[in-house]
Short mmCIF file of N, CA and C in Angstrom, two decimals:
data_model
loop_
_atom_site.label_atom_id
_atom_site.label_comp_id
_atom_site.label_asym_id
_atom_site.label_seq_id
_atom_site.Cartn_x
_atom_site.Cartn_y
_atom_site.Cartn_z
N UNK A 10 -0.79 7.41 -8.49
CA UNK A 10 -1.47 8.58 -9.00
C UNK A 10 -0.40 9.59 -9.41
N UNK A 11 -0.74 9.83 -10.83
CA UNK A 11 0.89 10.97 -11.09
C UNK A 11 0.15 12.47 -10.89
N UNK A 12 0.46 13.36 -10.19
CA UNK A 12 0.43 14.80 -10.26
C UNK A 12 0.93 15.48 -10.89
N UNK A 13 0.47 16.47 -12.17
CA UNK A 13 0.71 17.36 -13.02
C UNK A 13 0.86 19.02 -11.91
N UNK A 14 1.88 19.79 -12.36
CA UNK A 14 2.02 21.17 -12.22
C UNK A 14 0.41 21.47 -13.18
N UNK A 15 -0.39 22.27 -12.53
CA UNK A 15 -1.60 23.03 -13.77
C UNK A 15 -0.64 24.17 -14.11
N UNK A 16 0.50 24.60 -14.01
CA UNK A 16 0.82 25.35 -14.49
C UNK A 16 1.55 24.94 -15.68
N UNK A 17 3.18 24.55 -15.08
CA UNK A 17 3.87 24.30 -16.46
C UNK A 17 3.88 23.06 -16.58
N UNK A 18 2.79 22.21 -16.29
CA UNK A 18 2.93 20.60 -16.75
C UNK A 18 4.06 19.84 -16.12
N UNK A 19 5.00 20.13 -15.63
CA UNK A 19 5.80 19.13 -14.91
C UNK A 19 5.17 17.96 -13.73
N UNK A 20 5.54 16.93 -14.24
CA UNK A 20 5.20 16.03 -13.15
C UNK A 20 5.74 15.94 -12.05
N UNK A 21 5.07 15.53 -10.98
CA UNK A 21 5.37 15.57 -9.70
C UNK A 21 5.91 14.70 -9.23
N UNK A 22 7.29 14.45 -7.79
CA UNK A 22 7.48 13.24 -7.40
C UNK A 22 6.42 12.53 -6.74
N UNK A 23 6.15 13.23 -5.69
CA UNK A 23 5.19 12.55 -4.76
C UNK A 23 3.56 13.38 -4.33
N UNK A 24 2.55 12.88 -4.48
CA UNK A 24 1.24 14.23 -4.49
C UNK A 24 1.58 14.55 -3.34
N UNK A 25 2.35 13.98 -2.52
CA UNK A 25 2.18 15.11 -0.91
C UNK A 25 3.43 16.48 -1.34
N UNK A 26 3.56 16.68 -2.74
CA UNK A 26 4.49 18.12 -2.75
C UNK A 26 3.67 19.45 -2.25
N UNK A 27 4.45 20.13 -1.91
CA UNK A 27 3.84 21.42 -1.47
C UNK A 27 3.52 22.83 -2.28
N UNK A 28 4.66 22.42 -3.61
CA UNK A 28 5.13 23.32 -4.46
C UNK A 28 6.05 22.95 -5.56
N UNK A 29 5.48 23.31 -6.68
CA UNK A 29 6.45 22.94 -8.11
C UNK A 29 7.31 23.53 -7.63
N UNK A 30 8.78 22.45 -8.32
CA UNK A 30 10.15 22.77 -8.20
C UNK A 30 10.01 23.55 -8.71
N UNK A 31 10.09 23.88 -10.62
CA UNK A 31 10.26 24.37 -11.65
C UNK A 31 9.34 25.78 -11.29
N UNK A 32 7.93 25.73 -11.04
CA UNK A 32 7.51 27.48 -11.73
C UNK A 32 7.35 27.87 -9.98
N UNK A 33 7.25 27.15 -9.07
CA UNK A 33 7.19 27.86 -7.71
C UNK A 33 5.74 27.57 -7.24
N UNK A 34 4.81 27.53 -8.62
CA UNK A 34 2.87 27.13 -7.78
C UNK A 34 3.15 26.55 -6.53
N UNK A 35 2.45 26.66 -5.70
CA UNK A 35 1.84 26.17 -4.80
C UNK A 35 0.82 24.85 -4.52
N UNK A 36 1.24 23.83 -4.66
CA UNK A 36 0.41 22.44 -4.67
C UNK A 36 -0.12 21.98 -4.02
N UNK A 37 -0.79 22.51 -2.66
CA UNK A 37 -0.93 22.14 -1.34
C UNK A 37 -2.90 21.95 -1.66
N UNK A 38 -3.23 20.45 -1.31
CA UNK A 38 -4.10 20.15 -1.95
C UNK A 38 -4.56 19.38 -3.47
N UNK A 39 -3.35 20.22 -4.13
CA UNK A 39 -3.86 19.10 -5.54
C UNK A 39 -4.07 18.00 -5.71
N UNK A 40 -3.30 17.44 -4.97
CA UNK A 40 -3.92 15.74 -4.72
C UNK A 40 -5.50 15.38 -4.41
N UNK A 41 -5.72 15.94 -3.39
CA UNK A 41 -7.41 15.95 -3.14
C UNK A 41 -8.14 16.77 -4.46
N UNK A 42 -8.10 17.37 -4.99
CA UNK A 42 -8.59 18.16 -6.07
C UNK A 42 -9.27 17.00 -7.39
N UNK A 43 -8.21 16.31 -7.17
CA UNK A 43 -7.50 15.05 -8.22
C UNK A 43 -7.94 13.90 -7.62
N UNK A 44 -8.41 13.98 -6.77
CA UNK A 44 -8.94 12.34 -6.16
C UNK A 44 -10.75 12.74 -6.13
N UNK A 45 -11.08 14.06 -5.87
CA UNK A 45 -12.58 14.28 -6.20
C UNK A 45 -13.24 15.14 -7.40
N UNK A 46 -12.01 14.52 -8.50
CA UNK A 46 -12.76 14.53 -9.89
C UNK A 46 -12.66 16.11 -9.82
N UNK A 47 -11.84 16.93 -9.56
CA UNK A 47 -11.95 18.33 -10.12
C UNK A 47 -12.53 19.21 -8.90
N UNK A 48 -13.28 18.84 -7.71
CA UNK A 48 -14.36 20.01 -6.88
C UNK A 48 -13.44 19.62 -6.08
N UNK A 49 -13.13 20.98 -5.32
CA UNK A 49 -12.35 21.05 -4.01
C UNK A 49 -13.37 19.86 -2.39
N UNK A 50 -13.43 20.02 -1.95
CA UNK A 50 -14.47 19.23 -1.11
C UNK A 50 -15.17 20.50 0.09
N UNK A 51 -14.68 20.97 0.08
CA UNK A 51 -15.29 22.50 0.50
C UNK A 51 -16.63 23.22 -0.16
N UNK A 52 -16.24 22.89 -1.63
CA UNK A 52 -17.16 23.90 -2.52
C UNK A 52 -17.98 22.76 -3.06
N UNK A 53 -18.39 21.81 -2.41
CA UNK A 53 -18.89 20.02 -2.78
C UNK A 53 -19.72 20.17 -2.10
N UNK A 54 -21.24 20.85 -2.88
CA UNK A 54 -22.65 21.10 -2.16
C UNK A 54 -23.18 19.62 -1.51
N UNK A 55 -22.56 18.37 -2.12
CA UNK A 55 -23.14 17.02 -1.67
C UNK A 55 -22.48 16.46 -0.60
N UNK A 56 -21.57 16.83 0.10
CA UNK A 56 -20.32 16.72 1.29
C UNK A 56 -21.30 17.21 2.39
N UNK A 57 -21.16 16.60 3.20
CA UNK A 57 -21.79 16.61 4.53
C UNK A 57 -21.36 17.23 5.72
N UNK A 58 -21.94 18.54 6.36
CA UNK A 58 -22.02 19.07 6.56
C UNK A 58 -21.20 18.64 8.32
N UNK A 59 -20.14 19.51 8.62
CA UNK A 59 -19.56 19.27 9.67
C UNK A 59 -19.92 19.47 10.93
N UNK A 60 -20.30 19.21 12.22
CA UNK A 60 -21.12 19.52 13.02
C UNK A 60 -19.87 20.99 13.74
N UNK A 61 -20.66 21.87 14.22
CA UNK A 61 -20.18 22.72 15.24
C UNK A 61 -19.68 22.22 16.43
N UNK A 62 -18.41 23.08 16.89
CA UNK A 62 -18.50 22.49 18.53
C UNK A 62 -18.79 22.90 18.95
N UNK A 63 -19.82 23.96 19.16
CA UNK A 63 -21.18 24.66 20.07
C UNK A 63 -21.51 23.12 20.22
N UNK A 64 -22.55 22.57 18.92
CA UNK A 64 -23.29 21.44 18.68
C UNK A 64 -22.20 20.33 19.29
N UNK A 65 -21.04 20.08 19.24
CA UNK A 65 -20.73 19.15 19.71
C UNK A 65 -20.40 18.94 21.24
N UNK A 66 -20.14 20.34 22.03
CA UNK A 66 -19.86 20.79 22.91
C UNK A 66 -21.15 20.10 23.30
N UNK A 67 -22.75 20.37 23.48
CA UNK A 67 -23.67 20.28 24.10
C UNK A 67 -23.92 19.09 23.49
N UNK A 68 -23.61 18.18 22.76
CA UNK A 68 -24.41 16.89 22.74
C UNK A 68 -23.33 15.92 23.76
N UNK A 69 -21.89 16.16 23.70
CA UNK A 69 -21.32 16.08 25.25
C UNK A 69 -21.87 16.02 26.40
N UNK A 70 -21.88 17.10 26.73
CA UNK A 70 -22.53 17.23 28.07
C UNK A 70 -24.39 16.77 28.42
N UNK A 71 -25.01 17.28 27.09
CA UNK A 71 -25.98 15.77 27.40
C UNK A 71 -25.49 14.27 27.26
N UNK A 72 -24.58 14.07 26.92
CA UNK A 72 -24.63 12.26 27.10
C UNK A 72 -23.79 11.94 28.16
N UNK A 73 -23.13 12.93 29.21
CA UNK A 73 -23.00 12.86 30.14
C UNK A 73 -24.28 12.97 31.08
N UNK A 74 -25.07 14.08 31.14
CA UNK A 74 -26.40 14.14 31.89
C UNK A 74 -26.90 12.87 31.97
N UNK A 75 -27.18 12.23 30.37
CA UNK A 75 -27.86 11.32 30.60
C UNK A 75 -27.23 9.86 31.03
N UNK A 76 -25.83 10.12 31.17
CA UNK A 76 -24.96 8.24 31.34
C UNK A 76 -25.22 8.76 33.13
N UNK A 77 -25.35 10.23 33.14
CA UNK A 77 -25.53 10.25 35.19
C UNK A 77 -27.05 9.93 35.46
N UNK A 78 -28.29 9.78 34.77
CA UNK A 78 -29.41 9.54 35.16
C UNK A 78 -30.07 8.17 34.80
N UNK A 79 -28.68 7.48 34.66
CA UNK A 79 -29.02 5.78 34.27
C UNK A 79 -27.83 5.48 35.27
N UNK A 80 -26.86 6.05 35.48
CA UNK A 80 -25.12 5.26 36.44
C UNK A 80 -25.92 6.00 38.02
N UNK A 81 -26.23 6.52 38.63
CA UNK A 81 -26.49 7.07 39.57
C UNK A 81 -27.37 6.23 40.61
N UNK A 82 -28.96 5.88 39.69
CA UNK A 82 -29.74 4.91 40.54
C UNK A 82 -29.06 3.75 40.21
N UNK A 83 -28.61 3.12 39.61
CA UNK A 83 -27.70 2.00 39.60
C UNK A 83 -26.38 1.82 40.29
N UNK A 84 -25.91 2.77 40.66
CA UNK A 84 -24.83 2.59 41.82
C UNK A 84 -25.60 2.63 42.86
N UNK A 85 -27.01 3.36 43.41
CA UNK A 85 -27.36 3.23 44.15
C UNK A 85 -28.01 1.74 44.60
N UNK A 86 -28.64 0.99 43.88
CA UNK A 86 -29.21 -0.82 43.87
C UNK A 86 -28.04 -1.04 43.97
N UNK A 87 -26.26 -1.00 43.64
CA UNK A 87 -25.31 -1.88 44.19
C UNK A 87 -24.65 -1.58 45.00
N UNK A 88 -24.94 -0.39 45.76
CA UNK A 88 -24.74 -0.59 46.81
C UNK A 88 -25.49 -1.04 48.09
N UNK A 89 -26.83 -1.54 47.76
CA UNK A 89 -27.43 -2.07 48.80
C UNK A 89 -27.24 -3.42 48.88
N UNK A 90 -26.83 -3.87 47.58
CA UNK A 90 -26.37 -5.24 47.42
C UNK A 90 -25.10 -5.22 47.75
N UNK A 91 -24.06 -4.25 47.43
CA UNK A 91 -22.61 -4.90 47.65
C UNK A 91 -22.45 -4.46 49.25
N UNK A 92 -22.67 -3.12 49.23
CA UNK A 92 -22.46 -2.63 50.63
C UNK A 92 -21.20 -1.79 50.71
N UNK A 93 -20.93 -0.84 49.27
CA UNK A 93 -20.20 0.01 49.52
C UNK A 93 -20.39 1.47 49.81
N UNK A 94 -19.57 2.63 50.26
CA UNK A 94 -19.57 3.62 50.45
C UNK A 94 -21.03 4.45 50.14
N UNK A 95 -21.92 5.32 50.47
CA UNK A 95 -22.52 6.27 49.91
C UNK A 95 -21.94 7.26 49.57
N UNK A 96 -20.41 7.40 49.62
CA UNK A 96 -20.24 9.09 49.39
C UNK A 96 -19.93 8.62 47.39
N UNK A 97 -19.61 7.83 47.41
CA UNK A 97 -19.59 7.32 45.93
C UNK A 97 -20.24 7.82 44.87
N UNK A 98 -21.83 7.52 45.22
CA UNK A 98 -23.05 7.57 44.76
C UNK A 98 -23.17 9.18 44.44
N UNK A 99 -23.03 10.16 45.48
CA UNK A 99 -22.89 11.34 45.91
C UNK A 99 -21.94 11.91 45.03
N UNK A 100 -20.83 11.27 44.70
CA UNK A 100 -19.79 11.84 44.16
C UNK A 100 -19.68 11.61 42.28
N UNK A 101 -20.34 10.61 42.52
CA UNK A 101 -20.64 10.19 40.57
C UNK A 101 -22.66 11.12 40.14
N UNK A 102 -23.21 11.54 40.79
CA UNK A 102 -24.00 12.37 40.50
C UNK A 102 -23.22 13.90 40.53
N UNK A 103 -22.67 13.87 40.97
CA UNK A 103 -21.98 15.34 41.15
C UNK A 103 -20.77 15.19 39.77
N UNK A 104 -20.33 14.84 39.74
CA UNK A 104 -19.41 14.32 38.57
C UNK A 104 -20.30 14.58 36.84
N UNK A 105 -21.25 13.59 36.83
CA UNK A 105 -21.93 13.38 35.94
C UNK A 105 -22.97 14.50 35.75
N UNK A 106 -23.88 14.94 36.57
CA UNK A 106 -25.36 16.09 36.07
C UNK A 106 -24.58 17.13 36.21
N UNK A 107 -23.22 17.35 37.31
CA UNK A 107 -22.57 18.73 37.18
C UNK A 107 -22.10 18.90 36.00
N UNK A 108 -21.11 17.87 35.96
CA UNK A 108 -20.10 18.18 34.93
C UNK A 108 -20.61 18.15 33.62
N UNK A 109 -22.06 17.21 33.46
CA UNK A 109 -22.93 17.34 32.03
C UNK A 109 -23.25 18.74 31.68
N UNK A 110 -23.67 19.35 32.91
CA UNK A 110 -24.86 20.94 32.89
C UNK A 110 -23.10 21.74 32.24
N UNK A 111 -22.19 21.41 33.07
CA UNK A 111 -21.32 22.63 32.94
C UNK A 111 -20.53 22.58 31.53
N UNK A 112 -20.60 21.39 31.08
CA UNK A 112 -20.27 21.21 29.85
C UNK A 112 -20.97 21.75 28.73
N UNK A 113 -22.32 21.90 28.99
CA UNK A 113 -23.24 22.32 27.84
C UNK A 113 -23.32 23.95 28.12
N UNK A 114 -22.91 24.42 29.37
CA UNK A 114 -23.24 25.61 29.40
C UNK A 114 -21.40 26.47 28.64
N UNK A 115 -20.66 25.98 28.86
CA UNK A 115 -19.19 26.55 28.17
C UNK A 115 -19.34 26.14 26.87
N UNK A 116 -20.10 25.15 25.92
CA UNK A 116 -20.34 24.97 24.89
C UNK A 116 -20.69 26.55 24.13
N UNK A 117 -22.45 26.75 24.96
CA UNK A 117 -23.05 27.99 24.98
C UNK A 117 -22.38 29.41 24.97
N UNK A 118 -21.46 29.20 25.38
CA UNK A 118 -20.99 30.49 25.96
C UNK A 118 -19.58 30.88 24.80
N UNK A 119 -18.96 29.64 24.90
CA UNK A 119 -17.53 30.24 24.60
C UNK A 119 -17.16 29.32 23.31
N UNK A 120 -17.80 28.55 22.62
CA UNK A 120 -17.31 27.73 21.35
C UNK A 120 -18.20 28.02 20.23
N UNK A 121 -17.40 28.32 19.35
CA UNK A 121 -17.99 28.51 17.60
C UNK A 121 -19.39 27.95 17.14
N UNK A 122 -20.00 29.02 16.87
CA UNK A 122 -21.34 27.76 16.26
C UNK A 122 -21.58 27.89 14.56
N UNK A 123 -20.14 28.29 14.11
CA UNK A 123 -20.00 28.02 12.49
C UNK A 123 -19.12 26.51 12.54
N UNK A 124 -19.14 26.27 11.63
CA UNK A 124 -19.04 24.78 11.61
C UNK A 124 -17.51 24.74 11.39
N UNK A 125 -16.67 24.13 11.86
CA UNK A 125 -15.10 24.08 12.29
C UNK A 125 -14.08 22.93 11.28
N UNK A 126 -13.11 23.54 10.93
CA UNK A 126 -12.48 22.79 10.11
C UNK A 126 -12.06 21.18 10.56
N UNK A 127 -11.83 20.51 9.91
CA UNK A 127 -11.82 18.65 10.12
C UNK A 127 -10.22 18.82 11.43
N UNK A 128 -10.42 17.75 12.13
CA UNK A 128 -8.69 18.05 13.04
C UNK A 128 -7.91 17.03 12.14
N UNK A 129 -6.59 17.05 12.13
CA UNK A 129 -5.56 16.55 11.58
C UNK A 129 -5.88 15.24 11.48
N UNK A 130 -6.56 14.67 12.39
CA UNK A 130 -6.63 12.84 12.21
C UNK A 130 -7.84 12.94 11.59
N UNK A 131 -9.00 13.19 11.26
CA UNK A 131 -9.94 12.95 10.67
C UNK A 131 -9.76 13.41 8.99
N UNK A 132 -8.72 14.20 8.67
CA UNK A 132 -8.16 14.55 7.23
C UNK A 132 -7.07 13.96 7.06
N UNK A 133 -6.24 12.81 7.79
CA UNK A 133 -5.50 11.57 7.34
C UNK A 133 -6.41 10.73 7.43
N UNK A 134 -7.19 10.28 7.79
CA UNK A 134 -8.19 9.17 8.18
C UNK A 134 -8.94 9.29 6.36
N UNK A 135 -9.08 10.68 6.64
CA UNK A 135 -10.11 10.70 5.42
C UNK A 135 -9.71 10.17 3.88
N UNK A 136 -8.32 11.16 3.82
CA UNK A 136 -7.72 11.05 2.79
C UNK A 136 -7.13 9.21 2.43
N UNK A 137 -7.00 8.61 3.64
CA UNK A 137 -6.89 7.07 3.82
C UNK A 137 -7.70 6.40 2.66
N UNK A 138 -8.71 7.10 3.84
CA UNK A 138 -10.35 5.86 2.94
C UNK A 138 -10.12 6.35 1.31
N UNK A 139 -9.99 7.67 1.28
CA UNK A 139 -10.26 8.09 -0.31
C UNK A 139 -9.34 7.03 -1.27
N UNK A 140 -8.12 7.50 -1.05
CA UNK A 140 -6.98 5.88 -1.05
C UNK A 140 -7.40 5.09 -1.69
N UNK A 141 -7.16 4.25 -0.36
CA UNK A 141 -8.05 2.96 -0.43
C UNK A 141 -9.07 2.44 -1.37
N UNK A 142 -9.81 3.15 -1.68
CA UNK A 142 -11.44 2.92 -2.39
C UNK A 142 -11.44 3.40 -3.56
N UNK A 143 -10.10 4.42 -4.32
CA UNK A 143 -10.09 4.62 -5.63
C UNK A 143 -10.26 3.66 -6.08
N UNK A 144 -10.00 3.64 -7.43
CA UNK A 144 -10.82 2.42 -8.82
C UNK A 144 -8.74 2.48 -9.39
N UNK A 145 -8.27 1.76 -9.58
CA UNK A 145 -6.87 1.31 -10.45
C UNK A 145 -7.27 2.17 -11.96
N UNK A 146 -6.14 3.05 -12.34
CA UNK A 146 -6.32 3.51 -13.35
C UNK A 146 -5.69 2.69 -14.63
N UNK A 147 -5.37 3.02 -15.58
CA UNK A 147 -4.69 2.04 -16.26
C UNK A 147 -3.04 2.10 -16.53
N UNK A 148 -2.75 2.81 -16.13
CA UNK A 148 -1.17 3.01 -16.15
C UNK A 148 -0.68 2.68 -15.05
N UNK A 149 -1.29 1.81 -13.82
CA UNK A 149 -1.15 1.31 -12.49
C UNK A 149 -0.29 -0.35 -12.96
N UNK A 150 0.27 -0.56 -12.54
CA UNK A 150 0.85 -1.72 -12.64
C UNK A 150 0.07 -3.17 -11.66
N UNK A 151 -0.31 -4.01 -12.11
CA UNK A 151 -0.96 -4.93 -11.62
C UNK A 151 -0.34 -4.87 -9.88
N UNK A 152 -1.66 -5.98 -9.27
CA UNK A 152 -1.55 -6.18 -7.95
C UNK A 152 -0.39 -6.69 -7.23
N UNK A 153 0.62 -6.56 -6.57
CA UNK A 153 1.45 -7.84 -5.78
C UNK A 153 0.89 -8.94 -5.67
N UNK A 154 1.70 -10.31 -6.91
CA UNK A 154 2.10 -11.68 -6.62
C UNK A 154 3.01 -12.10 -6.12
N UNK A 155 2.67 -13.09 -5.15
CA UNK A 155 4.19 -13.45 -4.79
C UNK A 155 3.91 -14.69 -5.68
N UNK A 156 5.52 -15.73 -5.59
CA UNK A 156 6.00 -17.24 -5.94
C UNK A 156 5.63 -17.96 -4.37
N UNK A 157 4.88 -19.10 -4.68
CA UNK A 157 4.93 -19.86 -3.10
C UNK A 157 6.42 -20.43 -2.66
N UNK A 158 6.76 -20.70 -2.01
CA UNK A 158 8.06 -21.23 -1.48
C UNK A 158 7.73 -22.77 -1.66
N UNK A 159 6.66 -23.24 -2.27
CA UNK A 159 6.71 -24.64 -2.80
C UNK A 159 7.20 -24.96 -4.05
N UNK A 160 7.15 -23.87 -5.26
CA UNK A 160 7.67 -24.16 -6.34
C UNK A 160 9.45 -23.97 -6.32
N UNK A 161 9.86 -23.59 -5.41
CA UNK A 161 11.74 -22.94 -5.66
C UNK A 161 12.33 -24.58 -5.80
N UNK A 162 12.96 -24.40 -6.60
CA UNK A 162 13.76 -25.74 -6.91
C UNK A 162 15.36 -25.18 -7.29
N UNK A 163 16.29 -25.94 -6.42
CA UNK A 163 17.54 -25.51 -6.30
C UNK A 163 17.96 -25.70 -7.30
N UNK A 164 19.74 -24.56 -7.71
CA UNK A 164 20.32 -25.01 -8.52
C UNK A 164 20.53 -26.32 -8.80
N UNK A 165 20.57 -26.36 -10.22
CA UNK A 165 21.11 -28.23 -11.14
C UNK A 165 22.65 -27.98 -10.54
N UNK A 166 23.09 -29.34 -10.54
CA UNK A 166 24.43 -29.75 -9.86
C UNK A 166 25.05 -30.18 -11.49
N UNK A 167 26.19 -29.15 -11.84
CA UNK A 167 27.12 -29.09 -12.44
C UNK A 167 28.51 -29.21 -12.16
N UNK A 168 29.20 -29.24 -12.98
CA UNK A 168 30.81 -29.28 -12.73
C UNK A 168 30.70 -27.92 -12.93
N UNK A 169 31.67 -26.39 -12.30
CA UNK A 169 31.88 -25.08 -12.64
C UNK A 169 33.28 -25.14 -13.27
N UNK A 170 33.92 -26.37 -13.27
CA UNK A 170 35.48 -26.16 -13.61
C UNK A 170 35.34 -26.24 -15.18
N UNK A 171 34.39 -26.95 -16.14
CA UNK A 171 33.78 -27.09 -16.94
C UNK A 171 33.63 -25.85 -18.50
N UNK A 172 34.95 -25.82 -18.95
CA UNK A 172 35.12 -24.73 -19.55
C UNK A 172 35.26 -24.60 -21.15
N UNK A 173 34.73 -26.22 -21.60
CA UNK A 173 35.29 -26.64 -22.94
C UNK A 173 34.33 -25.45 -23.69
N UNK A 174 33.08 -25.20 -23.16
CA UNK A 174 32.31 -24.47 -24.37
C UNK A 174 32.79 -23.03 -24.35
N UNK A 175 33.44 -22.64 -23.62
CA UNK A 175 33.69 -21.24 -23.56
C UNK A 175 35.54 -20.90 -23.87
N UNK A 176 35.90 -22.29 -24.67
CA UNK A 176 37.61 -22.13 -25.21
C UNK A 176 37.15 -21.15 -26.54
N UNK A 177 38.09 -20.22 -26.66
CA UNK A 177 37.99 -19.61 -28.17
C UNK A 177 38.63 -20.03 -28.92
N UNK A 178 37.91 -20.05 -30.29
CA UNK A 178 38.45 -20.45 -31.72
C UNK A 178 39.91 -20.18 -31.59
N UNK A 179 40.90 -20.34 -32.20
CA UNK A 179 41.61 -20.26 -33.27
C UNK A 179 42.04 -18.81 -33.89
N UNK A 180 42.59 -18.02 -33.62
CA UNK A 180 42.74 -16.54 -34.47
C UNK A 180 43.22 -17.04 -35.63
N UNK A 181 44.31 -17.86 -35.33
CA UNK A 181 45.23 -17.50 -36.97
C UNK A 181 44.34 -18.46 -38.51
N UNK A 182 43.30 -19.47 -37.82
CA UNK A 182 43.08 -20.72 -38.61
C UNK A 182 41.87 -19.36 -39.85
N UNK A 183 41.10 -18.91 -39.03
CA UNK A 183 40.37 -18.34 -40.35
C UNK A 183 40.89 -16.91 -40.86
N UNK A 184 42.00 -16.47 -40.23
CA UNK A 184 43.00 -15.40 -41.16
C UNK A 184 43.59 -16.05 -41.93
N UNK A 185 43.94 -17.83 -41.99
CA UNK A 185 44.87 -18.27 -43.13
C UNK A 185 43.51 -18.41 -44.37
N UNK A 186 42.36 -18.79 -43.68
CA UNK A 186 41.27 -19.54 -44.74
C UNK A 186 41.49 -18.26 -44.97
N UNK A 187 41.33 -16.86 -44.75
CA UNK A 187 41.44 -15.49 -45.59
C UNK A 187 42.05 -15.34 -46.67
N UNK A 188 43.19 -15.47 -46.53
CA UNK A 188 44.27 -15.55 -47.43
C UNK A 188 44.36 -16.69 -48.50
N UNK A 189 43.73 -17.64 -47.83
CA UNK A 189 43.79 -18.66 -49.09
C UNK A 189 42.73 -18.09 -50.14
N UNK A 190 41.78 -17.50 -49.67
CA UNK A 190 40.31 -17.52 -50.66
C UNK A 190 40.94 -16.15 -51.69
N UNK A 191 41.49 -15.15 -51.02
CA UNK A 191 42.24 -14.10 -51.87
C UNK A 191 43.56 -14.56 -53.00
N UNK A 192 44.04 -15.85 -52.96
CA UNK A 192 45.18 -16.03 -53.81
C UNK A 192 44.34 -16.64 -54.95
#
């Protein structure tokens, strides 16, 4: 993918530049700009909508609530079968409905409920797939072929001492034919 300066047209080495050499712009992004056809992905009314970590905060701590109100009576049936500890049982309900409730309640309390920018691995991840799944433009140079290692066939066996075709003519024989054709 080649990157243009929108300013003074200079091409770019690599789209991860930060900034034209030449006029100083600022390039941070143009690549993505350029991979979604012109709309930033921000201002991309059809882009899907990022969840909050209010919202993510509390769907946490419910799927903790709820992995403690399915793991709880079920440690309890194995331990009548295996015959281990009760403080266990005691200690993974306390773990799980506490730590679910207290999770959803610091959600509530102390995390953003506007919707939060992507973290660093989910905007390499992203930019990956985008990658990946472009369409080959036409100034792309075909796919990597290799040669199988069944067709290599070694050098032909020659003599190298072998030098008759590469003796040079004669200097003086066609400076005399010169001179003869001039008398």
């Amino acid at each position: 993918m080649k990157v243009y300066c929108p300013r003074c047209g200079q091409e770019q080495i690599t789209p991860e530049v930060r900034f034209c050499s030449r006029c100083g712009f600022v390039m941070t992004g143009m690549s993505e700009i350029v991979l979604t056809g012109g709309v930033p992905t921000h201002l991309d009314p059809t882009a899907p909508q990022l969840p909050t970590p209010r919202r993510r905060g509390l769907k946490q701590g419910g799927a903790w609530f709820l992995f403690g109100v399915f793991m709880v009576p079920l440690l309890g049936v194995l331990s009548l079968l295996i015959r281990f500890p009760q403080e266990i049982i005691g200690l993974a309900a306390i773990v799980f409905y506490l730590g679910g409730v207290v999770r959803m309640l610091y959600a509530l309390m102390f995390e953003n409920g506007t919707p939060g920018e992507k973290t660093l691995e989910e905007n390499v991840y992203h930019t990956a797939q985008k990658l990946m799944n472009r369409k080959k433009t036409a100034g792309e140079l075909p796919a990597h072929q290799t040669i199988p290692a069944e067709s290599y066939m070694p050098p032909r066996q020659s003599n190298w001492r072998d030098t008759n075709d590469l003796q040079p003519t004669s200097v003086t024989d066609p400076t005399t034919k010169l001179l003869e054709k001039e008398k």
